[in-house]
N, CA, C and O atoms as a Tinker XYZ file with bonds, in Angstrom:
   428  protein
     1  N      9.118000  -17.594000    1.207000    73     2
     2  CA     8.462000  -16.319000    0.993000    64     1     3
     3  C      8.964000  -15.284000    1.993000    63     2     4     5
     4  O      9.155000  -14.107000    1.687000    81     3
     5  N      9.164000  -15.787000    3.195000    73     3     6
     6  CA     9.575000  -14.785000    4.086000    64     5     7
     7  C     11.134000  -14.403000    4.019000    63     6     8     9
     8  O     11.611000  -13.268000    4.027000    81     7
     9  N     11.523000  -15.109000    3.981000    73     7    10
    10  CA    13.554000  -14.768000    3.438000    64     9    11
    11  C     13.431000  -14.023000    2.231000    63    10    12    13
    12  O     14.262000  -13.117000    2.166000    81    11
    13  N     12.346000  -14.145000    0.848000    73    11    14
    14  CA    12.547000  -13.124000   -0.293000    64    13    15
    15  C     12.092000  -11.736000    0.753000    63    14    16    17
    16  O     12.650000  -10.704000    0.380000    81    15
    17  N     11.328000  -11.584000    1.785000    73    15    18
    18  CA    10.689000  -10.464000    1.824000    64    17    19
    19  C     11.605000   -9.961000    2.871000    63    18    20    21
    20  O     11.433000   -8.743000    2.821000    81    19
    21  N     12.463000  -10.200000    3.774000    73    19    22
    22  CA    13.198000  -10.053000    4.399000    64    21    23
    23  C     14.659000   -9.455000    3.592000    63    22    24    25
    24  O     15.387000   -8.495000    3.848000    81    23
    25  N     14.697000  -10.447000    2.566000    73    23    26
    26  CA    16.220000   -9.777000    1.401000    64    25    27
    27  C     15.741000   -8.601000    0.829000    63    26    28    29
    28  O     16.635000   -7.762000    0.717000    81    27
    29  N     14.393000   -8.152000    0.331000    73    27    30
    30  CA    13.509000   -7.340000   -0.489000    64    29    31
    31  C     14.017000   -6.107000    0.873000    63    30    32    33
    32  O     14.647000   -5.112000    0.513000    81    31
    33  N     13.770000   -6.244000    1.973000    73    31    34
    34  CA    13.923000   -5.430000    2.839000    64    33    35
    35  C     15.522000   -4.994000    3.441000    63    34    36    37
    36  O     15.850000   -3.830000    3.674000    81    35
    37  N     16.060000   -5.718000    3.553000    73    35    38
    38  CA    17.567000   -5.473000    3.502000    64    37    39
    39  C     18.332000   -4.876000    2.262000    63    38    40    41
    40  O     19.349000   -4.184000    2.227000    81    39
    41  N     17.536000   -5.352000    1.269000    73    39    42
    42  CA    18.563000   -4.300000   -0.054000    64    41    43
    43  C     17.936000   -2.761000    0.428000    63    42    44    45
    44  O     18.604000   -1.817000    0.850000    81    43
    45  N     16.497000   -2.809000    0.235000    73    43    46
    46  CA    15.758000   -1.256000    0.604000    64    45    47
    47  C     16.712000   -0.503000    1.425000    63    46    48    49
    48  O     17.128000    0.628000    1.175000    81    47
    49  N     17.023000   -1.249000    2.440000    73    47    50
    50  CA    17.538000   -0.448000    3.572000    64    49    51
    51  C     19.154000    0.111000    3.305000    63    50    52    53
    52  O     19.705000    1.146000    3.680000    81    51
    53  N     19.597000   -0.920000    2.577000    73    51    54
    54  CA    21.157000   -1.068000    2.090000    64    53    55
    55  C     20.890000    0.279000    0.957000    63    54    56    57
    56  O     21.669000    1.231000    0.899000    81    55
    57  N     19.973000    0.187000    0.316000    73    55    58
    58  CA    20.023000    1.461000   -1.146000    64    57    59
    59  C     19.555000    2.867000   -0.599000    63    58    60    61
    60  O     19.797000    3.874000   -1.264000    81    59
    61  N     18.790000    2.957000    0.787000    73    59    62
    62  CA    18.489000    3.810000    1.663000    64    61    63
    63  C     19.545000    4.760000    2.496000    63    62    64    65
    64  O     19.452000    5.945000    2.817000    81    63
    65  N     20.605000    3.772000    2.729000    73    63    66
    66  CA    21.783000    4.052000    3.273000    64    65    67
    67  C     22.836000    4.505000    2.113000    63    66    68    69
    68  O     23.787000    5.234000    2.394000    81    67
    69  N     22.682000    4.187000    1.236000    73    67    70
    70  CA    23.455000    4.416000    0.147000    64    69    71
    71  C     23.318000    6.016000   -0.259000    63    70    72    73
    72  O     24.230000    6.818000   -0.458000    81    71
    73  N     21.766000    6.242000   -0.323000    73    71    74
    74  CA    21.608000    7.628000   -1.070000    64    73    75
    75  C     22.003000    8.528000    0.392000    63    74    76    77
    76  O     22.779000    9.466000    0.206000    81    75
    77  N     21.539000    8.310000    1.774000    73    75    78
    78  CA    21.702000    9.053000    2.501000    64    77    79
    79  C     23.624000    9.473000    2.887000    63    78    80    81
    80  O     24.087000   10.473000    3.436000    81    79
    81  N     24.156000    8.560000    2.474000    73    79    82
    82  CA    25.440000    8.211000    2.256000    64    81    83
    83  C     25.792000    9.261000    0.985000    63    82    84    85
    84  O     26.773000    9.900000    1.367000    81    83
    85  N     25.496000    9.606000   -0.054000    73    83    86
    86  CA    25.233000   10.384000   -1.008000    64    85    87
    87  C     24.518000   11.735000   -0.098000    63    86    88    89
    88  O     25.183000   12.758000   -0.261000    81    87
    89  N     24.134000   11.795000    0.191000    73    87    90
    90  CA    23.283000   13.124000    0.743000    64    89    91
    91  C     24.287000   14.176000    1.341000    63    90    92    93
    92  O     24.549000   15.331000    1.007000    81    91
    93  N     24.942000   13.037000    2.745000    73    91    94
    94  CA    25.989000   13.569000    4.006000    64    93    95
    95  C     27.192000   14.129000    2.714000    63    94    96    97
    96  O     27.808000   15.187000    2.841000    81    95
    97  N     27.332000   13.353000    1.703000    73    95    98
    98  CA    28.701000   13.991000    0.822000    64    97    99
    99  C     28.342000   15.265000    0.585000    63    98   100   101
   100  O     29.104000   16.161000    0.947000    81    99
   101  N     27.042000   15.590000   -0.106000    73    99   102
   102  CA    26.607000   16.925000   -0.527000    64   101   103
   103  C     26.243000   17.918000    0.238000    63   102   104   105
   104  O     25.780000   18.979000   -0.181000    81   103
   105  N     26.509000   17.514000    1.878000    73   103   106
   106  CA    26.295000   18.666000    2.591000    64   105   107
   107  C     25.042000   18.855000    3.939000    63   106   108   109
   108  O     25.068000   19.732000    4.803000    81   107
   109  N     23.924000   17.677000    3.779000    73   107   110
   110  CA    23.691000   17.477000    4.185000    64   109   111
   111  C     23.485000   16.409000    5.372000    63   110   112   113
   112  O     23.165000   15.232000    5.202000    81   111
   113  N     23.649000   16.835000    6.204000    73   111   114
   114  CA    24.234000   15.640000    7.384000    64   113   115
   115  C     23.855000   14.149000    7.153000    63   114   116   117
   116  O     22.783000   13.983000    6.571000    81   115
   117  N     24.559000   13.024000    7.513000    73   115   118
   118  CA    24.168000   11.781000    7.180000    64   117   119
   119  C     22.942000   11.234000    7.951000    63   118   120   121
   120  O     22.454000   10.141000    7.662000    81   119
   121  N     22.569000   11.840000    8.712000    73   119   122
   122  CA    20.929000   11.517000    9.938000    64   121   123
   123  C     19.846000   11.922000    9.336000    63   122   124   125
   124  O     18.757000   11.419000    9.612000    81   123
   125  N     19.982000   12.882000    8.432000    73   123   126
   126  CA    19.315000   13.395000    8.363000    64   125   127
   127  C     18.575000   13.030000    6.402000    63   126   128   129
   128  O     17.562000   13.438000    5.832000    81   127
   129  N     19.552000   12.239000    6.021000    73   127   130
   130  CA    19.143000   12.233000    4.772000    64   129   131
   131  C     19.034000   10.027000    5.050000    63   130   132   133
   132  O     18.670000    9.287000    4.137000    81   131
   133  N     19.313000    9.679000    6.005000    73   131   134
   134  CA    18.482000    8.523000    6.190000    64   133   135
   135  C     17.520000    8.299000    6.972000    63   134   136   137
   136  O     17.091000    7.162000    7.170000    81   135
   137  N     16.725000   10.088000    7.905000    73   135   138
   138  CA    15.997000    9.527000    8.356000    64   137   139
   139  C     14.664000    9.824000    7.134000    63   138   140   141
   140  O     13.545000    9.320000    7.228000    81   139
   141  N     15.128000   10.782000    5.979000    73   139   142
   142  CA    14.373000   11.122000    5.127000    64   141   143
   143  C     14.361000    9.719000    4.444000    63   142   144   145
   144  O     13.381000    8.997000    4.627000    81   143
   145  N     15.242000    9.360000    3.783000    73   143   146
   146  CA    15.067000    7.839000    3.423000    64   145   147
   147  C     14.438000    6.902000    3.875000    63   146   148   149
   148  O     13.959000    6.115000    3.059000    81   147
   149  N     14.248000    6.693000    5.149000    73   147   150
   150  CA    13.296000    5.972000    5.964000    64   149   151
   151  C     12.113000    6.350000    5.848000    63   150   152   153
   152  O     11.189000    5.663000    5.414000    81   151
   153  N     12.070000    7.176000    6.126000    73   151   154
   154  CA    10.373000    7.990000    6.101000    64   153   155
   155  C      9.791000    7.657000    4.561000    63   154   156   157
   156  O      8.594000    7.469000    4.342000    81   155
   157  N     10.853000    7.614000    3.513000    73   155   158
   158  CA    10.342000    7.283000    2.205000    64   157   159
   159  C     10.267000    5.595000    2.353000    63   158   160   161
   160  O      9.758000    4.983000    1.413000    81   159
   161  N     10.521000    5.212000    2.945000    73   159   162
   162  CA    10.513000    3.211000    2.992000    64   161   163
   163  C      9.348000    3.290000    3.803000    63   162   164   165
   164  O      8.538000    2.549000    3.245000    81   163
   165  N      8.740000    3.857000    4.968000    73   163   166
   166  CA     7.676000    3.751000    5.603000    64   165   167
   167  C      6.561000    3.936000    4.498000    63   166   168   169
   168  O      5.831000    2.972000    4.267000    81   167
   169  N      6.393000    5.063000    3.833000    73   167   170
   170  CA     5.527000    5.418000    2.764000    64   169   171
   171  C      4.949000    4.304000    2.059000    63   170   172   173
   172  O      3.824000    3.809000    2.137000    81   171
   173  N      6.131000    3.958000    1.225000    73   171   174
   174  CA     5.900000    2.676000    0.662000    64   173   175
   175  C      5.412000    1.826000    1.332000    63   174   176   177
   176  O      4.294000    1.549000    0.895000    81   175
   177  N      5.832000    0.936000    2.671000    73   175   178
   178  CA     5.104000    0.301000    3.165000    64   177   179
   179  C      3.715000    0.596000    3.735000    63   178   180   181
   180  O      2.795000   -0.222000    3.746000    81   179
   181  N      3.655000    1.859000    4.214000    73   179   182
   182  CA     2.527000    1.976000    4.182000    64   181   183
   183  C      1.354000    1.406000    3.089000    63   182   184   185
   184  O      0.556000    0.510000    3.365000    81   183
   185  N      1.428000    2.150000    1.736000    73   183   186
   186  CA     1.053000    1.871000    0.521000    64   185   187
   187  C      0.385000    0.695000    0.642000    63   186   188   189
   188  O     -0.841000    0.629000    0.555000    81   187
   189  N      1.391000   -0.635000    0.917000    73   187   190
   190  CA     1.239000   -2.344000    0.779000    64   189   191
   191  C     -0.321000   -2.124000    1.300000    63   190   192   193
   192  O     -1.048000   -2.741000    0.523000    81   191
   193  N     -1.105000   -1.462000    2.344000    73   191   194
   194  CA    -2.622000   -1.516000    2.476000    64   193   195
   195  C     -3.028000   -1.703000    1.277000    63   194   196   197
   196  O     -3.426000   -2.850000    1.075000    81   195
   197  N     -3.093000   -0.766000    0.111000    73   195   198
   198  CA    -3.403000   -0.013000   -0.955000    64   197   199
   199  C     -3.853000   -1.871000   -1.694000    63   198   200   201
   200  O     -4.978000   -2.208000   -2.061000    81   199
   201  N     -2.873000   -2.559000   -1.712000    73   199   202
   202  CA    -2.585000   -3.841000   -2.688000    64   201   203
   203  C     -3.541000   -4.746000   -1.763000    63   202   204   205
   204  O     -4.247000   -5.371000   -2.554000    81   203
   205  N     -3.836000   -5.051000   -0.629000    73   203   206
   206  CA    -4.706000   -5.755000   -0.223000    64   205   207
   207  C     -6.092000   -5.267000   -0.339000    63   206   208   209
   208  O     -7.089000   -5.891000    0.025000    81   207
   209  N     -6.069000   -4.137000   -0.859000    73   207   210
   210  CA    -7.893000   -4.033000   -0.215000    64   209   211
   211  C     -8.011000   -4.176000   -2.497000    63   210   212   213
   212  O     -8.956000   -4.489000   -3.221000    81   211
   213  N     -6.830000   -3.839000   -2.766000    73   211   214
   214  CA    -7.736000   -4.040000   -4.395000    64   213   215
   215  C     -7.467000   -5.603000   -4.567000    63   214   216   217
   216  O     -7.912000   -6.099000   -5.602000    81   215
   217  N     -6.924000   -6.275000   -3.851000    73   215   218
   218  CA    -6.754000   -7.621000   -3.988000    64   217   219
   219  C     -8.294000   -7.873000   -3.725000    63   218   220   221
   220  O     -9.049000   -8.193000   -4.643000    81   219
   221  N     -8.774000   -7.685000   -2.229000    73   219   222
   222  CA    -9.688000   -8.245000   -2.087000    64   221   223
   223  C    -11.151000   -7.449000   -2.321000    63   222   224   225
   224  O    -12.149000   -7.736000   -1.659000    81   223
   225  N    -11.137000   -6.500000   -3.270000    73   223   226
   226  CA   -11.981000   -6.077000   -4.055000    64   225   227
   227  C    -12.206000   -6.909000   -5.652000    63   226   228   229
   228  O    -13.251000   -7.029000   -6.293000    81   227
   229  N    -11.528000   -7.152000   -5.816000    73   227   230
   230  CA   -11.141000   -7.970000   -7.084000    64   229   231
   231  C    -11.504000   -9.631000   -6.814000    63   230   232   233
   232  O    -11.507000  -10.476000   -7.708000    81   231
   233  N    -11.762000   -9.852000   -5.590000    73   231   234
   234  CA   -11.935000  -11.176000   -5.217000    64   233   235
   235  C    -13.443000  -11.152000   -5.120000    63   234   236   237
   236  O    -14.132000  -12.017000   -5.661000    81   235
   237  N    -13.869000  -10.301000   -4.528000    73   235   238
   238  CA   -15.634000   -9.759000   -4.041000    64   237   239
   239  C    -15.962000   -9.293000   -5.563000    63   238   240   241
   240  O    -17.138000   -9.028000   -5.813000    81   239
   241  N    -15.173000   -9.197000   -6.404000    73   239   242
   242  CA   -16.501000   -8.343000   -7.853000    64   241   243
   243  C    -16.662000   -9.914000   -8.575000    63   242   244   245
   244  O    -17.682000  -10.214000   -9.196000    81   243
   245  N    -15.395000  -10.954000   -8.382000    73   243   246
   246  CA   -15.202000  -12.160000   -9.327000    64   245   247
   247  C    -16.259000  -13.193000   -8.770000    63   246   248   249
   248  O    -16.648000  -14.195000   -9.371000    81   247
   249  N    -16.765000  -12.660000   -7.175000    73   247   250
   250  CA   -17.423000  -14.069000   -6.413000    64   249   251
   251  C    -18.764000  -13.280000   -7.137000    63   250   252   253
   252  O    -19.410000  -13.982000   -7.916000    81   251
   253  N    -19.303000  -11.636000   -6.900000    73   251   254
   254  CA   -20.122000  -11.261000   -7.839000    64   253   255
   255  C    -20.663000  -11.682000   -8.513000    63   254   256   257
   256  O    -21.776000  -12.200000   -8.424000    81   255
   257  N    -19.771000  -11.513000   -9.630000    73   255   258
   258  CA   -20.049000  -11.692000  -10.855000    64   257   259
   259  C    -20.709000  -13.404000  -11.061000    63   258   260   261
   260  O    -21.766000  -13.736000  -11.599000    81   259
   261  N    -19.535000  -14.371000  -10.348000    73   259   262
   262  CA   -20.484000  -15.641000  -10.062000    64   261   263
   263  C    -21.829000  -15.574000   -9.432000    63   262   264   265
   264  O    -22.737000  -16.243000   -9.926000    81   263
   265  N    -21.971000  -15.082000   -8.739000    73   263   266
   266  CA   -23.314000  -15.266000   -8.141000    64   265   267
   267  C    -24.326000  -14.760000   -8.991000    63   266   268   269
   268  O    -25.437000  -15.256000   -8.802000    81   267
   269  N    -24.201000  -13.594000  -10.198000    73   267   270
   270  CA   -25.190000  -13.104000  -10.922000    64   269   271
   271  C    -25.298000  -14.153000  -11.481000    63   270   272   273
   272  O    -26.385000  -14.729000  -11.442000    81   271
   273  N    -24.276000  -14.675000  -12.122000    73   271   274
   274  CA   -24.521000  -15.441000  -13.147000    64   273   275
   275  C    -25.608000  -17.330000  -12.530000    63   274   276   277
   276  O    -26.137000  -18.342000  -12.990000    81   275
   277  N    -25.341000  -16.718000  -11.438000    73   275   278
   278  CA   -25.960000  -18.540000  -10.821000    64   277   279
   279  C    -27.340000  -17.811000  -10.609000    63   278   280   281
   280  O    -28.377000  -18.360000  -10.982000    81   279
   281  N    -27.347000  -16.730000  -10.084000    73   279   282
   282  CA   -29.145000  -16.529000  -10.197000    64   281   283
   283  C    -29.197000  -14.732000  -10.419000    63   282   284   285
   284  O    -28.933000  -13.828000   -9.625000    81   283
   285  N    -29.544000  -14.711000  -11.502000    73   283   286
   286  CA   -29.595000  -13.374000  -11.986000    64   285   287
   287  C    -30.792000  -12.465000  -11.679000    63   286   288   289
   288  O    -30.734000  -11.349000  -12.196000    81   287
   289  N    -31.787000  -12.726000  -10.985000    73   287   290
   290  CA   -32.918000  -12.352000  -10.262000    64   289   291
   291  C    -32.343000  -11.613000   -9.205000    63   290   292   293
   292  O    -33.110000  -10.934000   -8.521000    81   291
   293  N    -31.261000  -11.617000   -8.970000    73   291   294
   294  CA   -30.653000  -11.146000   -6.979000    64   293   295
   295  C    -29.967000  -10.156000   -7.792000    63   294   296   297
   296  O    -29.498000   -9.358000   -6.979000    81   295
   297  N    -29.697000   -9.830000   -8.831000    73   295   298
   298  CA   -28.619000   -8.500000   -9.365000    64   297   299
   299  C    -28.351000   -7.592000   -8.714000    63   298   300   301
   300  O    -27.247000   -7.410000   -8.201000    81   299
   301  N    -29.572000   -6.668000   -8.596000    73   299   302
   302  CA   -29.715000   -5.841000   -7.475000    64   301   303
   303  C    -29.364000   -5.658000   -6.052000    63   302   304   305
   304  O    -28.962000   -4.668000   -5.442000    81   303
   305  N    -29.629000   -6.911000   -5.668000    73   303   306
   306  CA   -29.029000   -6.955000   -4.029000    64   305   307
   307  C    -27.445000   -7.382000   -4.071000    63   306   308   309
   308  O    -26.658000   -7.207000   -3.141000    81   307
   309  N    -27.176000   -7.904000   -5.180000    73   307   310
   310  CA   -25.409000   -8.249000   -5.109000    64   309   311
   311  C    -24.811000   -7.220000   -5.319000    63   310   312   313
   312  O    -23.820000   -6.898000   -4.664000    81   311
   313  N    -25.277000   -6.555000   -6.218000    73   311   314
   314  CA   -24.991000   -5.624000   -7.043000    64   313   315
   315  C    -24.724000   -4.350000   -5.612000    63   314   316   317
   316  O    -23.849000   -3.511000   -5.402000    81   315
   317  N    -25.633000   -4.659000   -5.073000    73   315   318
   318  CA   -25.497000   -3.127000   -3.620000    64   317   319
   319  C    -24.404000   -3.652000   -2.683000    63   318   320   321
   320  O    -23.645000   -2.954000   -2.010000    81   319
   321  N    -24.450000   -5.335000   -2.758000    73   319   322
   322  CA   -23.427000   -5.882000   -1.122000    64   321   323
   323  C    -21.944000   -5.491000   -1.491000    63   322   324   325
   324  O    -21.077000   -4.886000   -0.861000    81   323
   325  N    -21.975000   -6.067000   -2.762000    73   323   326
   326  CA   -20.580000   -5.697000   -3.415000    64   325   327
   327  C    -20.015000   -4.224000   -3.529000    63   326   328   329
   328  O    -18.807000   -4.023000   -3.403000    81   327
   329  N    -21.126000   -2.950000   -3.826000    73   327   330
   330  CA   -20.445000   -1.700000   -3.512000    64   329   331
   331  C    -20.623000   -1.609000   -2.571000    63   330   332   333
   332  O    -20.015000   -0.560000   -2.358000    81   331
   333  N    -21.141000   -1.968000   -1.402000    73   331   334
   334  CA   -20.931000   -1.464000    0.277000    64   333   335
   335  C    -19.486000   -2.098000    0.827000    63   334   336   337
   336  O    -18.568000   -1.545000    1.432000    81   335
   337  N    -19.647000   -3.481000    0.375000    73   335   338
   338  CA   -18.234000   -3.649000    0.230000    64   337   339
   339  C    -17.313000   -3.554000    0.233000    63   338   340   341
   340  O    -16.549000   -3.832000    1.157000    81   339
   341  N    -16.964000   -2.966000   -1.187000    73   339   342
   342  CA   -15.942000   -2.457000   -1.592000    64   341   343
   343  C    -15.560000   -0.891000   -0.940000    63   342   344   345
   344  O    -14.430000   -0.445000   -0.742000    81   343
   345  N    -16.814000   -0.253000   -0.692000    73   343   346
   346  CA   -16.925000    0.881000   -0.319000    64   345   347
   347  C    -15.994000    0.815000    1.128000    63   346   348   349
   348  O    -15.259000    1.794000    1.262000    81   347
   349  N    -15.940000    0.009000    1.995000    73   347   350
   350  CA   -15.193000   -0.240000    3.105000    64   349   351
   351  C    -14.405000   -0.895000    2.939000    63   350   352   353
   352  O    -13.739000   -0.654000    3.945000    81   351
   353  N    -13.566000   -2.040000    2.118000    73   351   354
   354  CA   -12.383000   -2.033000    1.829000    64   353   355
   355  C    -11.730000   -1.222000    1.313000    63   354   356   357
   356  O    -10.558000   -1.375000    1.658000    81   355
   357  N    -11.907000   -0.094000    0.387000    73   355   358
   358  CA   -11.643000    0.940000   -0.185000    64   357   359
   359  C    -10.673000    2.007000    0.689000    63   358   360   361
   360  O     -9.580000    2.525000    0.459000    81   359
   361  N    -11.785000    2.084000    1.989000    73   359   362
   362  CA   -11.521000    2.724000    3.079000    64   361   363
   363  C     -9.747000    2.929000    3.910000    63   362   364   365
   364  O     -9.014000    3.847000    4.278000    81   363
   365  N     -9.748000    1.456000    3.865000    73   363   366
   366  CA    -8.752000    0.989000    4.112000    64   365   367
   367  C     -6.985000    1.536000    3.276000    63   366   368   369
   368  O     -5.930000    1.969000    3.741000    81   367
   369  N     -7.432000    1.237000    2.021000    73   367   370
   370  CA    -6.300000    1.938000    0.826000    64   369   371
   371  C     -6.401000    3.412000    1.314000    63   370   372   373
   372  O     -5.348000    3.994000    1.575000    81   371
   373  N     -7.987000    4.279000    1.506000    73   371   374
   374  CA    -7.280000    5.650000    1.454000    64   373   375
   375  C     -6.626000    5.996000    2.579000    63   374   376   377
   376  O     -5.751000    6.860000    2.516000    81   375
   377  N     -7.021000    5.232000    4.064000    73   375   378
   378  CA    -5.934000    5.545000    5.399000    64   377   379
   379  C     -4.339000    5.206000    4.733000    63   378   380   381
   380  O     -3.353000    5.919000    4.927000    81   379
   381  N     -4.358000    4.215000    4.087000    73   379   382
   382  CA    -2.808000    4.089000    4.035000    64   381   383
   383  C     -2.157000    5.183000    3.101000    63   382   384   385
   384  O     -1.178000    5.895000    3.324000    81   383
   385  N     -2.979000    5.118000    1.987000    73   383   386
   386  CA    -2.783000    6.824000    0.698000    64   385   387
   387  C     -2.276000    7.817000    1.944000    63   386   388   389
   388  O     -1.064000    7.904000    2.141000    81   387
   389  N     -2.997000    8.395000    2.594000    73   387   390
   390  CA    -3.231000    9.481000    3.660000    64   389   391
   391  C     -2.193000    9.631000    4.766000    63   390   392   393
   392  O     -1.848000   10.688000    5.294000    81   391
   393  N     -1.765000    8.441000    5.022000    73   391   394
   394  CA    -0.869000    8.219000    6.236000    64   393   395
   395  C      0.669000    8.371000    5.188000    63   394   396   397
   396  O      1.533000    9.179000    5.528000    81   395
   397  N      0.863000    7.427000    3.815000    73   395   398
   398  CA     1.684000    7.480000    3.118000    64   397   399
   399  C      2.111000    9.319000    2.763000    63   398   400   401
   400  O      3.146000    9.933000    3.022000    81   399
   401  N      0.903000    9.758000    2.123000    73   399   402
   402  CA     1.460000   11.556000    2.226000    64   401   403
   403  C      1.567000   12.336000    3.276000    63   402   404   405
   404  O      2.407000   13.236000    3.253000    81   403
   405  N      0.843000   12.170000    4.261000    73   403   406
   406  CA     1.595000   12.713000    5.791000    64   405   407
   407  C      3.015000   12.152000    6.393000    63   406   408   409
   408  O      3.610000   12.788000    7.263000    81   407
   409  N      3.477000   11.007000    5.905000    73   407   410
   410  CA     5.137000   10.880000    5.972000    64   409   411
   411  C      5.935000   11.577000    5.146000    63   410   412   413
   412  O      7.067000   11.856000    5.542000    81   411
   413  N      5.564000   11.929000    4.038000    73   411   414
   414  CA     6.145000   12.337000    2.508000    64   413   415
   415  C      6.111000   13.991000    3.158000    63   414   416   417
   416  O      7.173000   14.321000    3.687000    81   415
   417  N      5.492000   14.579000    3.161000    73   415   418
   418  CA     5.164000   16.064000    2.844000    64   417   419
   419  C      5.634000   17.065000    4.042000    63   418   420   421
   420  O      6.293000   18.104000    4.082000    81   419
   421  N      4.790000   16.017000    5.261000    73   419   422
   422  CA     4.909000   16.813000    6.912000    64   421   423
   423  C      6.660000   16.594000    7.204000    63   422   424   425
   424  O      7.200000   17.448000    7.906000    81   423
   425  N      7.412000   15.578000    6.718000    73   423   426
   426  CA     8.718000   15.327000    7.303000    64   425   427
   427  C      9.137000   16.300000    6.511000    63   426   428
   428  O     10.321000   16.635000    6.519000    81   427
């Protein structure tokens, strides 16, 4: 798993270099169009928050949903733990959203 994510990261960087390589031809200096490229690979990684907190929102609605179903009298109180929950894993995706468009926009 870690060598795919490591190759996953070496092509990025290799196709990063490529366009900025493309950039320096058109006029714009070659530093300057891979550090923009970079800043677009940070973004993205940033993002990767985004995939864990709906991962583990999706894990908290499925244990949910079990628990209504094992005693359906508690609806209400699951029903609130699970959006407080989620409400703070949530949290998490929009710092990375937020941090992802302050690399994008401010560079």
């Amino acid at each position: 798993m870690t060598s795919q994510i490591i190759e996953g990261i070496n092509k990025s960087v290799a196709s990063v270099g490529k366009v900025a390589a493309e950039k320096g031809q058109a006029g714009i200096s070659t530093g300057a169009g891979l550090a923009y490229g970079l800043v677009a690979v940070g973004a993205g990684l940033a993002m990767v928050g985004a995939a864990g907190a709906g991962a583990g929102q999706g894990i908290a609605a499925g244990r949910a949903a079990d628990a209504v179903g094992r005693n359906p009298e508690a609806e209400a109180k699951i029903r609130t733990m699970m959006i407080v929950g989620s409400a703070i894993a949530e949290s998490a995706a929009i710092y990375a959203l937020i941090v992802s468009i302050l690399l994008i926009f401010v560079y």
